[in-house]
mmCIF file with all atom_site columns, C-alpha atoms in Angstrom:
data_model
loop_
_atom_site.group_PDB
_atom_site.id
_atom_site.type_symbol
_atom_site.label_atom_id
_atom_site.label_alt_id
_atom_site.label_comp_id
_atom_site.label_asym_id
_atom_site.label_entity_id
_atom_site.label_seq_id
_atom_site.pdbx_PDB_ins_code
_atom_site.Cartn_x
_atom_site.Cartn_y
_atom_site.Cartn_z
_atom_site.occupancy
_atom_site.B_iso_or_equiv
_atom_site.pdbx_formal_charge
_atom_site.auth_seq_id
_atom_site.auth_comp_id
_atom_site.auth_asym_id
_atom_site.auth_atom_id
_atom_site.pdbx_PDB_model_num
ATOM 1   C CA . UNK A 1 1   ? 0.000  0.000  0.000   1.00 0.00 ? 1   UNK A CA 1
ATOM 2   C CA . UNK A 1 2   ? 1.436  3.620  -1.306  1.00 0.00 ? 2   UNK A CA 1
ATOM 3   C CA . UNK A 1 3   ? 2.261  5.874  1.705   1.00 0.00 ? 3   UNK A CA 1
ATOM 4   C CA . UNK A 1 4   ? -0.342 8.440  0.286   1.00 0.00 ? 4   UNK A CA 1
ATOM 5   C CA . UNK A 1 5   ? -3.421 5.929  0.681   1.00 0.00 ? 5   UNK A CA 1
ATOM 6   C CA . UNK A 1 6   ? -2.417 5.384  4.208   1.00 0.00 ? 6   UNK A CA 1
ATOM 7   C CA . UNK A 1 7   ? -2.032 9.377  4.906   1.00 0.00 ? 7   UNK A CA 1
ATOM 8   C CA . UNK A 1 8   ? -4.459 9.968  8.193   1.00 0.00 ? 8   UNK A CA 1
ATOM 9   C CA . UNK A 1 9   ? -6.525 13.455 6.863   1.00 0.00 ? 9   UNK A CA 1
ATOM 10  C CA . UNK A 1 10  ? -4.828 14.905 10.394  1.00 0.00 ? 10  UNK A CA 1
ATOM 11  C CA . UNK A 1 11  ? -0.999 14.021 8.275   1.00 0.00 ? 11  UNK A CA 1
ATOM 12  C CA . UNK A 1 12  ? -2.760 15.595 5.646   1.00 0.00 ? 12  UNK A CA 1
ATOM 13  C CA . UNK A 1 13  ? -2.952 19.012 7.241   1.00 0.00 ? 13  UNK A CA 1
ATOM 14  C CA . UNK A 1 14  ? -0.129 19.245 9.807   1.00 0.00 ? 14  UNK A CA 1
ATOM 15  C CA . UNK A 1 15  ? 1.931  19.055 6.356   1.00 0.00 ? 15  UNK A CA 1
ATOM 16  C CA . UNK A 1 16  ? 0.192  21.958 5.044   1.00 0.00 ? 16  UNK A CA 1
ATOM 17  C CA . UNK A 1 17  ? -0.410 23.742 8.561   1.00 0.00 ? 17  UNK A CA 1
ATOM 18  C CA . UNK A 1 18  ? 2.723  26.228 9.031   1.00 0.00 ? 18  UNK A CA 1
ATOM 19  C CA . UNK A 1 19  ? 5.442  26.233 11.896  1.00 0.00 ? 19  UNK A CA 1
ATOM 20  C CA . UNK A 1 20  ? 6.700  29.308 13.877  1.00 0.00 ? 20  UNK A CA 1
ATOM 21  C CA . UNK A 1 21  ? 9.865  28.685 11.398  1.00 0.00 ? 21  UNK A CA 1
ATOM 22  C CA . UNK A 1 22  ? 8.128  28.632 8.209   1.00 0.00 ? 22  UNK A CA 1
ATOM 23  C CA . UNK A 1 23  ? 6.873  32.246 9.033   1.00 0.00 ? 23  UNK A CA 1
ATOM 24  C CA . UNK A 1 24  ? 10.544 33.417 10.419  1.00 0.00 ? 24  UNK A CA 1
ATOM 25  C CA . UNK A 1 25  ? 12.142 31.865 7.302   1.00 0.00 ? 25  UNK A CA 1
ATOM 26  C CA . UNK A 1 26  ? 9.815  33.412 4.904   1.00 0.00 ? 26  UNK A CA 1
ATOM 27  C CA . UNK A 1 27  ? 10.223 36.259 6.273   1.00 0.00 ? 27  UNK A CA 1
ATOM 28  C CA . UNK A 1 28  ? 14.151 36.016 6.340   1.00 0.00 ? 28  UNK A CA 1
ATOM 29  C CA . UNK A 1 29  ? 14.365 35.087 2.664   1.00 0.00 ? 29  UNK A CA 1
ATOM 30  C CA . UNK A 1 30  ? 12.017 37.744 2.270   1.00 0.00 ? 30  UNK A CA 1
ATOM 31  C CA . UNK A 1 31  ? 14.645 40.327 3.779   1.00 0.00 ? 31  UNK A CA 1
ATOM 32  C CA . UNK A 1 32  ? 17.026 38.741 1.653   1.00 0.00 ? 32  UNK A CA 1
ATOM 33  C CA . UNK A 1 33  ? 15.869 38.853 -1.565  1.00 0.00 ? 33  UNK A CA 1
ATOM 34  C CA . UNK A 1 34  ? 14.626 42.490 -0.995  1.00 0.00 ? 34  UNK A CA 1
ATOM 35  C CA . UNK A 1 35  ? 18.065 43.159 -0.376  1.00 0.00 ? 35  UNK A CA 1
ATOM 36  C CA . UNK A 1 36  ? 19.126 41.891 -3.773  1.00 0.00 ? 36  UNK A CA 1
ATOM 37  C CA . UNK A 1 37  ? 16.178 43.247 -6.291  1.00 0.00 ? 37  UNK A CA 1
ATOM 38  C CA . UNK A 1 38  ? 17.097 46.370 -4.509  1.00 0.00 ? 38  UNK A CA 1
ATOM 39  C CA . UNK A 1 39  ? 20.660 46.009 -5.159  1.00 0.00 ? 39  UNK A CA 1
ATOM 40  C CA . UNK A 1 40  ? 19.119 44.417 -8.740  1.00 0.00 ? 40  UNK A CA 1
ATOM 41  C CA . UNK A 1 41  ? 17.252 47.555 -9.757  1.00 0.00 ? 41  UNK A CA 1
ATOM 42  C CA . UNK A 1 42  ? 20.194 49.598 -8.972  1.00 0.00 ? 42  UNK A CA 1
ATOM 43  C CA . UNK A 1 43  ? 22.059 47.714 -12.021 1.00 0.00 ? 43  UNK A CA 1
ATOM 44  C CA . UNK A 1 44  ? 18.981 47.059 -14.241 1.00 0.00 ? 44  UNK A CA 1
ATOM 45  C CA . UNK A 1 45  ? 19.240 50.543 -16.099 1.00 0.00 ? 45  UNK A CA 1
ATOM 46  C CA . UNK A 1 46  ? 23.487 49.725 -16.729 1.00 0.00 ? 46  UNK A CA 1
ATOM 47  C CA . UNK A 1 47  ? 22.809 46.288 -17.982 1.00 0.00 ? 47  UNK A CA 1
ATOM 48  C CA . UNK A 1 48  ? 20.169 47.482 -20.292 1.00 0.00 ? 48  UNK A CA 1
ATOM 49  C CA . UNK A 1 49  ? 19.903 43.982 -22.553 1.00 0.00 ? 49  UNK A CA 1
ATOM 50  C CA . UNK A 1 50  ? 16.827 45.679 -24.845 1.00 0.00 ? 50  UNK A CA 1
ATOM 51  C CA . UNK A 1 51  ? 18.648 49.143 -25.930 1.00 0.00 ? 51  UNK A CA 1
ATOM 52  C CA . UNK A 1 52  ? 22.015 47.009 -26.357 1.00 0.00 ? 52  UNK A CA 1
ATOM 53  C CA . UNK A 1 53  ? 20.889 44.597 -29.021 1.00 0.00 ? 53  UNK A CA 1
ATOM 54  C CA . UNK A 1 54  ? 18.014 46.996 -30.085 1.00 0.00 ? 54  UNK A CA 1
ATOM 55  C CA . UNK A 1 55  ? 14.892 45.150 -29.493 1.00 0.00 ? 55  UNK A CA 1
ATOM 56  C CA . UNK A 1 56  ? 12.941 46.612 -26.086 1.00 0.00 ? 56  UNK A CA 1
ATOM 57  C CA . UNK A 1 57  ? 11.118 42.659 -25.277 1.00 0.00 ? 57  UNK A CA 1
ATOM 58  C CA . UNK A 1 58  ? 14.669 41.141 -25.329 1.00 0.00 ? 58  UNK A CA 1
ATOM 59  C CA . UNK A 1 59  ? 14.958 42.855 -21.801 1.00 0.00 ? 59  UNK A CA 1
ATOM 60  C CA . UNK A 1 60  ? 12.736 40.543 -20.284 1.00 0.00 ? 60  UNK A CA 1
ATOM 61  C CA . UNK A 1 61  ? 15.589 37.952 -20.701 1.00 0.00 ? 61  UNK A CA 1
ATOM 62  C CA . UNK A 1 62  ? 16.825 40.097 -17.508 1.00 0.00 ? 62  UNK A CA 1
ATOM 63  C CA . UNK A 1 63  ? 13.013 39.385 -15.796 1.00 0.00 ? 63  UNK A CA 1
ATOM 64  C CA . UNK A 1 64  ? 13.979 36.333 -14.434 1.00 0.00 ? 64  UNK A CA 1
ATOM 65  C CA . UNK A 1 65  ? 15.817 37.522 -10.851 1.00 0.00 ? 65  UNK A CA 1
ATOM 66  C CA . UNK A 1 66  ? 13.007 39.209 -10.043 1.00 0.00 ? 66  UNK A CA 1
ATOM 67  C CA . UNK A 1 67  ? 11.382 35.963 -9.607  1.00 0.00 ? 67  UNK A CA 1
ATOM 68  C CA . UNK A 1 68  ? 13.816 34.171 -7.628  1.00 0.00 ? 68  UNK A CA 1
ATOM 69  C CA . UNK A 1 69  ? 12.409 35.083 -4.360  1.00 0.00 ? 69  UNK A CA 1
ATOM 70  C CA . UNK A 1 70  ? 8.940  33.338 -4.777  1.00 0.00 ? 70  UNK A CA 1
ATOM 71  C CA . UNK A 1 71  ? 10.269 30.264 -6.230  1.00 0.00 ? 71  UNK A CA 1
ATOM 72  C CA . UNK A 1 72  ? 12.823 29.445 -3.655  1.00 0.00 ? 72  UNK A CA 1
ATOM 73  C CA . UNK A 1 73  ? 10.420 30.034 -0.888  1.00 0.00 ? 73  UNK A CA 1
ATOM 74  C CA . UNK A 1 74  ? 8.312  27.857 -2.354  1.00 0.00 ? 74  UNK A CA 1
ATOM 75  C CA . UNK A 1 75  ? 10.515 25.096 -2.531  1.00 0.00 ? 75  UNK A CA 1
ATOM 76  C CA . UNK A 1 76  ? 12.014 25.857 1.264   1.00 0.00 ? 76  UNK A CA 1
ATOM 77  C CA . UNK A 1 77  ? 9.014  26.206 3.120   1.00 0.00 ? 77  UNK A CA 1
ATOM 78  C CA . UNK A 1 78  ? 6.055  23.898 1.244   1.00 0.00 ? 78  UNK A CA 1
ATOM 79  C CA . UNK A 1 79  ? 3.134  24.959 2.159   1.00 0.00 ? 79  UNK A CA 1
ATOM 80  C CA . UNK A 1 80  ? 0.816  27.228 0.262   1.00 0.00 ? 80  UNK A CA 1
ATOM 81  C CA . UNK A 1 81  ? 1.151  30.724 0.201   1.00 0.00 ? 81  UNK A CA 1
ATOM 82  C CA . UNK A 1 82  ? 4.606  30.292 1.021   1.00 0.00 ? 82  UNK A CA 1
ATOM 83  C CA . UNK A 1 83  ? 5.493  31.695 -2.323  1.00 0.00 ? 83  UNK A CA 1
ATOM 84  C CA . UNK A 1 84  ? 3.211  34.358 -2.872  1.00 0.00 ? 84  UNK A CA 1
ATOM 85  C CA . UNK A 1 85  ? 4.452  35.727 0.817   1.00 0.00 ? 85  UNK A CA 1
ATOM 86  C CA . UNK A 1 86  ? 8.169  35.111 0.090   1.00 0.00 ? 86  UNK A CA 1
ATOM 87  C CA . UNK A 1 87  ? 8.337  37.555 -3.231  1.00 0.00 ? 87  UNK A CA 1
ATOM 88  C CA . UNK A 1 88  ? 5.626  40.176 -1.819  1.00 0.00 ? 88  UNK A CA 1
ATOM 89  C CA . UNK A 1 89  ? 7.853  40.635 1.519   1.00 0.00 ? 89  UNK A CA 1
ATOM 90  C CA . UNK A 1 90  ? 10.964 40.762 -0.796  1.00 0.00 ? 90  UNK A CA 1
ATOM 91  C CA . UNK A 1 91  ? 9.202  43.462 -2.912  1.00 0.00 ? 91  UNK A CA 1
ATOM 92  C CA . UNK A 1 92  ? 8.118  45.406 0.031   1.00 0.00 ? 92  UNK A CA 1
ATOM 93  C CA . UNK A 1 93  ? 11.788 45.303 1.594   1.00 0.00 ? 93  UNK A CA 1
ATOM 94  C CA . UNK A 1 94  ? 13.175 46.395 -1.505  1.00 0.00 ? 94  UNK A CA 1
ATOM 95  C CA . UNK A 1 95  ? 10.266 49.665 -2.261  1.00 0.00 ? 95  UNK A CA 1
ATOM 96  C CA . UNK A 1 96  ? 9.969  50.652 1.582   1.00 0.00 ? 96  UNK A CA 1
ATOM 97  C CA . UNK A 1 97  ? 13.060 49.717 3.869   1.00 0.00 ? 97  UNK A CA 1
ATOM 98  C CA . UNK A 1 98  ? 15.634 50.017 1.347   1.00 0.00 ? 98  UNK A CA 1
ATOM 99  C CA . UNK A 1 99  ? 14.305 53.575 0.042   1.00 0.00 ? 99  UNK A CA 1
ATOM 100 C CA . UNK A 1 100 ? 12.786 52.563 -2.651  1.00 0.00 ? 100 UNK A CA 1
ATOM 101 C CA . UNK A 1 101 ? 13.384 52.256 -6.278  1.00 0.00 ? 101 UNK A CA 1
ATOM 102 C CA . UNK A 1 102 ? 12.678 54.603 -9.486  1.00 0.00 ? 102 UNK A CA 1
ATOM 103 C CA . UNK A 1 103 ? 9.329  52.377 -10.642 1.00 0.00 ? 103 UNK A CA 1
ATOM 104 C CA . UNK A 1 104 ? 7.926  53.225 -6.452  1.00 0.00 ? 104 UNK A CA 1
ATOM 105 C CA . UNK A 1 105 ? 4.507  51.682 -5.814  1.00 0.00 ? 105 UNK A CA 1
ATOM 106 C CA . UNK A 1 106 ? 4.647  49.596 -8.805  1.00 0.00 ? 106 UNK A CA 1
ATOM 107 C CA . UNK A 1 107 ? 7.251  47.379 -7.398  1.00 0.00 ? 107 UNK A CA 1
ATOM 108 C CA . UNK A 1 108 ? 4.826  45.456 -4.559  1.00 0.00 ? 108 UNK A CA 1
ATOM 109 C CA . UNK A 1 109 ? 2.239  45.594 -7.913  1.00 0.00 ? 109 UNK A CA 1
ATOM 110 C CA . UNK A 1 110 ? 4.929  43.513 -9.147  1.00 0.00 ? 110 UNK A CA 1
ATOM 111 C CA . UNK A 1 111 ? 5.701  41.471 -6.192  1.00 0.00 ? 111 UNK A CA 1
ATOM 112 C CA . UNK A 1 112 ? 2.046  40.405 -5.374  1.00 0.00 ? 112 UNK A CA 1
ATOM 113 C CA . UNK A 1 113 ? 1.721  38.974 -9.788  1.00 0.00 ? 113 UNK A CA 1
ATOM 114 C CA . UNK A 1 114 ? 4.738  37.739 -9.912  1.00 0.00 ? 114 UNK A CA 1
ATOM 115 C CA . UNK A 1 115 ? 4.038  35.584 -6.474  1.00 0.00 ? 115 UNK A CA 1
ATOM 116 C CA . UNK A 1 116 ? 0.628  34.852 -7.563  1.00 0.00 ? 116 UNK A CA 1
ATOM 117 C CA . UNK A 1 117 ? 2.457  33.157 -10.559 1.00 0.00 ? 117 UNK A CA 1
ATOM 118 C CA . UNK A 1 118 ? 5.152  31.069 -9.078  1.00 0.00 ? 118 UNK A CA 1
ATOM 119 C CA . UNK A 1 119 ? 2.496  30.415 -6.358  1.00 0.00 ? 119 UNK A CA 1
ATOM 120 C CA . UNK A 1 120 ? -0.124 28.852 -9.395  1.00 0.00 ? 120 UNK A CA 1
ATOM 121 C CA . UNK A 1 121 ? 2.764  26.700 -10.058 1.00 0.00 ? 121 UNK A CA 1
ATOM 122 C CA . UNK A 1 122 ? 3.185  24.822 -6.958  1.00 0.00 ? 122 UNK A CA 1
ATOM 123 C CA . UNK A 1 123 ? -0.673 24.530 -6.801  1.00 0.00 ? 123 UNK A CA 1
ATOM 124 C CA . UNK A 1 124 ? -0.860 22.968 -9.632  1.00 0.00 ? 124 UNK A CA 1
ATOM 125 C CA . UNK A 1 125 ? 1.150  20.117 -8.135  1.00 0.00 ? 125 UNK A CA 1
ATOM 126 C CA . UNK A 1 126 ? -0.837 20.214 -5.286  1.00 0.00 ? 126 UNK A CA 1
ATOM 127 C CA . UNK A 1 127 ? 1.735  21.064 -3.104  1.00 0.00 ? 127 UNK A CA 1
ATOM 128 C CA . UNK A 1 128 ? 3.464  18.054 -3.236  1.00 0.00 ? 128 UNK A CA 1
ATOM 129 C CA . UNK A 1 129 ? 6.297  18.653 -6.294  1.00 0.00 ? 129 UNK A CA 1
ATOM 130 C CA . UNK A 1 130 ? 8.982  20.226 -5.138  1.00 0.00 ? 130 UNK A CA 1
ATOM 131 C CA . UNK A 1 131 ? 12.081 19.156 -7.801  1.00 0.00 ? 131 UNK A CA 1
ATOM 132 C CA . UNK A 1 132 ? 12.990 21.072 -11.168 1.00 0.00 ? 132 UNK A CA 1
ATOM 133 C CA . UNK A 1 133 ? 9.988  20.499 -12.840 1.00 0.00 ? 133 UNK A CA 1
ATOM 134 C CA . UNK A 1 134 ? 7.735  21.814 -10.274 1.00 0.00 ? 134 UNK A CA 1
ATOM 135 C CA . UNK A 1 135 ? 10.930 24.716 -9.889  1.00 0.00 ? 135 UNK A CA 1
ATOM 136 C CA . UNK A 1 136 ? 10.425 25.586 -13.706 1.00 0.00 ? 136 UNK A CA 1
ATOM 137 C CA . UNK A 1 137 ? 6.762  25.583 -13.970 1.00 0.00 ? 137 UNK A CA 1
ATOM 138 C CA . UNK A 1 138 ? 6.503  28.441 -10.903 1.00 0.00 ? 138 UNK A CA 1
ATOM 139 C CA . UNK A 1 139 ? 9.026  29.949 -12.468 1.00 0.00 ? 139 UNK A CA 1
ATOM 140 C CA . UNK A 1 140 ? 7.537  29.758 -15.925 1.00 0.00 ? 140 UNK A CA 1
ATOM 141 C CA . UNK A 1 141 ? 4.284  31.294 -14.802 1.00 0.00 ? 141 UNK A CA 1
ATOM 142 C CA . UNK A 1 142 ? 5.529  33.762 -12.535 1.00 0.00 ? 142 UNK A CA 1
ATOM 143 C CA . UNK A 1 143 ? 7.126  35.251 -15.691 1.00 0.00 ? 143 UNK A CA 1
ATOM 144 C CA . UNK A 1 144 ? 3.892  34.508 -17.713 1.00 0.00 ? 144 UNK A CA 1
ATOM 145 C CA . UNK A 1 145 ? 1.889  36.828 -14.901 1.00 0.00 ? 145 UNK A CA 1
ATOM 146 C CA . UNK A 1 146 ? 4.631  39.334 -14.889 1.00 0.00 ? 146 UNK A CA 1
ATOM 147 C CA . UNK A 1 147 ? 4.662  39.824 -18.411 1.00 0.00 ? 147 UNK A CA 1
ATOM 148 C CA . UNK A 1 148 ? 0.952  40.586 -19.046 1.00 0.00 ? 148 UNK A CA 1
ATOM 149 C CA . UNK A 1 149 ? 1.076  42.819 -16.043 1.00 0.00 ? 149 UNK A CA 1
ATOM 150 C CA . UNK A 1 150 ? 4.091  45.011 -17.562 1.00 0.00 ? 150 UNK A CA 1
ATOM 151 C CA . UNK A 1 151 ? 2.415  44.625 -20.789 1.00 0.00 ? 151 UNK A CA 1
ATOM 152 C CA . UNK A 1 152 ? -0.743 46.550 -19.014 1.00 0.00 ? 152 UNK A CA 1
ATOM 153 C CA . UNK A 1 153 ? 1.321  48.974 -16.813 1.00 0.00 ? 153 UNK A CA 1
ATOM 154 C CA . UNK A 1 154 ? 4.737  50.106 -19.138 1.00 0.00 ? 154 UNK A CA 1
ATOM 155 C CA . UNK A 1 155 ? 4.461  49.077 -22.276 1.00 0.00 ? 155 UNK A CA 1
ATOM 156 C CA . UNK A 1 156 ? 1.048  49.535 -23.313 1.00 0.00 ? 156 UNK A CA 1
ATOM 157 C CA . UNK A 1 157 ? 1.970  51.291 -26.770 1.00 0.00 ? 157 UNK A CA 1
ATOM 158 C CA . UNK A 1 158 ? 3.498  48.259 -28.047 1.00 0.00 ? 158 UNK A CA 1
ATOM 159 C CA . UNK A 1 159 ? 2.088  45.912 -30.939 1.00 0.00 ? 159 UNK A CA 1
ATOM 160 C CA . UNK A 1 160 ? 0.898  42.553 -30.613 1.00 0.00 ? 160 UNK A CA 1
ATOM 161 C CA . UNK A 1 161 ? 4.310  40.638 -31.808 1.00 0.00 ? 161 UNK A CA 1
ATOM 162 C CA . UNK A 1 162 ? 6.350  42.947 -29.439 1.00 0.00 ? 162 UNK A CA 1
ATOM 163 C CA . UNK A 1 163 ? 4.327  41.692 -26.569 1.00 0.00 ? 163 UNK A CA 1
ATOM 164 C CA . UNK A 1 164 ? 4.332  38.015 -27.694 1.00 0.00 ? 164 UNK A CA 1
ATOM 165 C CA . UNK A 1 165 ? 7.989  38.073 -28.121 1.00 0.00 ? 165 UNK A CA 1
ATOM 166 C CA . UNK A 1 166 ? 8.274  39.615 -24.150 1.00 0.00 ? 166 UNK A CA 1
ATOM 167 C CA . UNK A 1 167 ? 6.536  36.524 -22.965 1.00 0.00 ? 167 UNK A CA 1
ATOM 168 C CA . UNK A 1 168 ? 8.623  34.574 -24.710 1.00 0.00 ? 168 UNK A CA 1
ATOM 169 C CA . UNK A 1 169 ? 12.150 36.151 -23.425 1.00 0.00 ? 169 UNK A CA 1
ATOM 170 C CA . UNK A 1 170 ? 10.785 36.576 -19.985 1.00 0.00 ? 170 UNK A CA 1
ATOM 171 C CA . UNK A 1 171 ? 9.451  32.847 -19.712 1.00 0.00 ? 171 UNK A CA 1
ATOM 172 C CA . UNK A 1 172 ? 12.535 31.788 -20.500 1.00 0.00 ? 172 UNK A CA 1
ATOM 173 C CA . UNK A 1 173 ? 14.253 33.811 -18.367 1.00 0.00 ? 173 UNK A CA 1
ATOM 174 C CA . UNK A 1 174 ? 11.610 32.314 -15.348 1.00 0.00 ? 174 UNK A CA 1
ATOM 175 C CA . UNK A 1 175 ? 13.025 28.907 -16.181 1.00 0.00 ? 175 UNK A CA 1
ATOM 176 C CA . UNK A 1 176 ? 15.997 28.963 -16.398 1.00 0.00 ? 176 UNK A CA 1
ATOM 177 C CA . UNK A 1 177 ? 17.366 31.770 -13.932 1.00 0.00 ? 177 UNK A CA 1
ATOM 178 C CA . UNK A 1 178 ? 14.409 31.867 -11.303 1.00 0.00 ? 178 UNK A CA 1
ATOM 179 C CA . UNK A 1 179 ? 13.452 28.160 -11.881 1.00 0.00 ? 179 UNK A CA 1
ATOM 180 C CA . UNK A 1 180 ? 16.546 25.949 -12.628 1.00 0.00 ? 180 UNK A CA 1
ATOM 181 C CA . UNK A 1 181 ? 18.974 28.286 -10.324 1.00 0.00 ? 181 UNK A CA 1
ATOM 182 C CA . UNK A 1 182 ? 16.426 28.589 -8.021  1.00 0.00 ? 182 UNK A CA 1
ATOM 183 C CA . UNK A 1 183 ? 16.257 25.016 -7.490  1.00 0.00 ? 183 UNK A CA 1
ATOM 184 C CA . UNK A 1 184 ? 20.161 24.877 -7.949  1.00 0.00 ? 184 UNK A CA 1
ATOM 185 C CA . UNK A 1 185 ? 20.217 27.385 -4.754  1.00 0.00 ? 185 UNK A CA 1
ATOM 186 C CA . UNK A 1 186 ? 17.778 25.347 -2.131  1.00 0.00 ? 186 UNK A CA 1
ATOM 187 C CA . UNK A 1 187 ? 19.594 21.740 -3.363  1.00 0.00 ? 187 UNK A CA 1
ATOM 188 C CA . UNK A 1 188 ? 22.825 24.058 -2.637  1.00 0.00 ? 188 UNK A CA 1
ATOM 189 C CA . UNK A 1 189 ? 21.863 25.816 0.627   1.00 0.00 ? 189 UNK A CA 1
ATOM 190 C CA . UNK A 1 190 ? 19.978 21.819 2.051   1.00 0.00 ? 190 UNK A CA 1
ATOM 191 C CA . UNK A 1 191 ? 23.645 20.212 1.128   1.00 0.00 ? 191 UNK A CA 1
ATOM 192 C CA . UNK A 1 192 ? 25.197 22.361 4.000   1.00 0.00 ? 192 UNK A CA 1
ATOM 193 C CA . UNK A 1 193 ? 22.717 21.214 6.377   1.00 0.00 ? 193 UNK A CA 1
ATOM 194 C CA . UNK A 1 194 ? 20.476 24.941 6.666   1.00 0.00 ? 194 UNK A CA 1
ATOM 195 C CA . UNK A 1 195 ? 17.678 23.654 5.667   1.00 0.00 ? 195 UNK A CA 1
ATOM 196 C CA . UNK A 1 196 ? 17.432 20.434 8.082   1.00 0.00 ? 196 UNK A CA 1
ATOM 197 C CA . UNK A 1 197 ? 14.586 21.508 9.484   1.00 0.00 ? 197 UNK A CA 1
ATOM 198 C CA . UNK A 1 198 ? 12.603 21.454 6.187   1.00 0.00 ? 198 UNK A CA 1
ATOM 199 C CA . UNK A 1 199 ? 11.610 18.619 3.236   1.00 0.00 ? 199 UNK A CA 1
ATOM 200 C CA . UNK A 1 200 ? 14.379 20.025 1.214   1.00 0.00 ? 200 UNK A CA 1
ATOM 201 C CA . UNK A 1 201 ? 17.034 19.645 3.843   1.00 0.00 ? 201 UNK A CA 1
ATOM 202 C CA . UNK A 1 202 ? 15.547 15.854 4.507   1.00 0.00 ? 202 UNK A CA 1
ATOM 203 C CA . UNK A 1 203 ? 15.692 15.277 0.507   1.00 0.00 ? 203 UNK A CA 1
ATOM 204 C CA . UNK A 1 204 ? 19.363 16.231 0.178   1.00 0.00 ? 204 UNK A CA 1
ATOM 205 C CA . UNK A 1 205 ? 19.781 13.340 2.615   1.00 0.00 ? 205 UNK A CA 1
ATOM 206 C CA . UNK A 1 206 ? 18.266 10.914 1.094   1.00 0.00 ? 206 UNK A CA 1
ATOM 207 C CA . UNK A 1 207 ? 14.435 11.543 0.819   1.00 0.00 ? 207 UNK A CA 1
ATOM 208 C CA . UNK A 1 208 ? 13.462 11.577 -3.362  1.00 0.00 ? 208 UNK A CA 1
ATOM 209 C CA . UNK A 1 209 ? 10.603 13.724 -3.999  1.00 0.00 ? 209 UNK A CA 1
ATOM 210 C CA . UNK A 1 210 ? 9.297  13.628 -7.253  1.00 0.00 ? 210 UNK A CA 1
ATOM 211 C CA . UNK A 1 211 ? 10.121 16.279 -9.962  1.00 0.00 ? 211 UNK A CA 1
#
């Protein structure tokens, strides 16, 4: 008999209910990741990808750290919501405690679609995926919410192919930089032994989930 069929509905929701260190961790990888898009934001106007190759949507291929935040909370702390709290606390850190950035409120605009996303994608595997499929797919549609949202809010004068092409760039961008190395930094950060307390720590010794 699988170990799921023999799951008491009390199993069921302790492993969704959170812990006082699933709120301090989100919370602390929210601080952290503020920190960076902060730092991120600062550089995003030097390493201008769309005005050096001449085509604006190829800057979404720069989207993709913007996502990081939701994505590796998700895979940390498991439970729902974890995600969507992760990259709107980053957001707020880096719009209110840091002093802001030049695009102001928007930024927690962004923070709150782009965690909706990458939280869609760990719903969709009803919370129970956690390798680098279920890491791609948040990251994927995180970028697939943040697009349409920028597409609404910045760059409403552009055509139809220009805004195709920006989903494309930026859901690539979700994959591979906030999905694939945002998978590559929990397996990284559970192989020193930080995240024992959590089902990533437990997997890096030994536990398979499945992807």
């Amino acid at each position: 008999m699988s170990s799921a069929s023999t799951r008491t509905p009390t199993e069921g929701r302790e492993r969704l209910s959170y812990r006082t260190i699933d709120l301090v961790t989100i919370a602390s990888l929210g601080v952290a990741f503020g920190v960076i898009f902060w730092a991120w934001g600062k550089l995003y106007g030097v390493l201008d990808l769309a005005a050096t190759i001449g085509y604006p949507p190829a800057g979404a291929l720069l989207g993709g750290g913007w996502l990081l935040a939701g994505v590796v909370g998700g895979l940390v702390i498991r439970r729902p919501g974890a995600a969507f709290g992760t990259e709107v606390v980053a957001a707020a850190i880096s719009m209110f405690v840091l002093g802001g950035t030049e695009w102001g409120f928007t930024v927690l605009l962004s923070g709150l679609v782009q965690g909706a996303g990458a939280e869609l994608g760990f719903a969709l595997g009803r919370y129970r995926r956690w390798g680098l499929g279920a890491a791609v797919l948040a990251g994927v549609l995180s970028a697939v919410f943040a697009s349409v949202y920028e597409w609404n809010f910045y760059y409403t004068d552009w055509g139809f192919a220009y805004k195709v092409a920006h989903l494309g760039f930026f859901a690539v961008s979700g994959a591979v930089v906030a999905g694939l190395l945002g998978w590559m930094l929990v397996r990284s950060l559970a192989s020193t032994g930080a995240l024992d307390s959590f089902g990533a720590g437990r997997d890096a010794a030994g536990e398979g989930v499945r992807a």
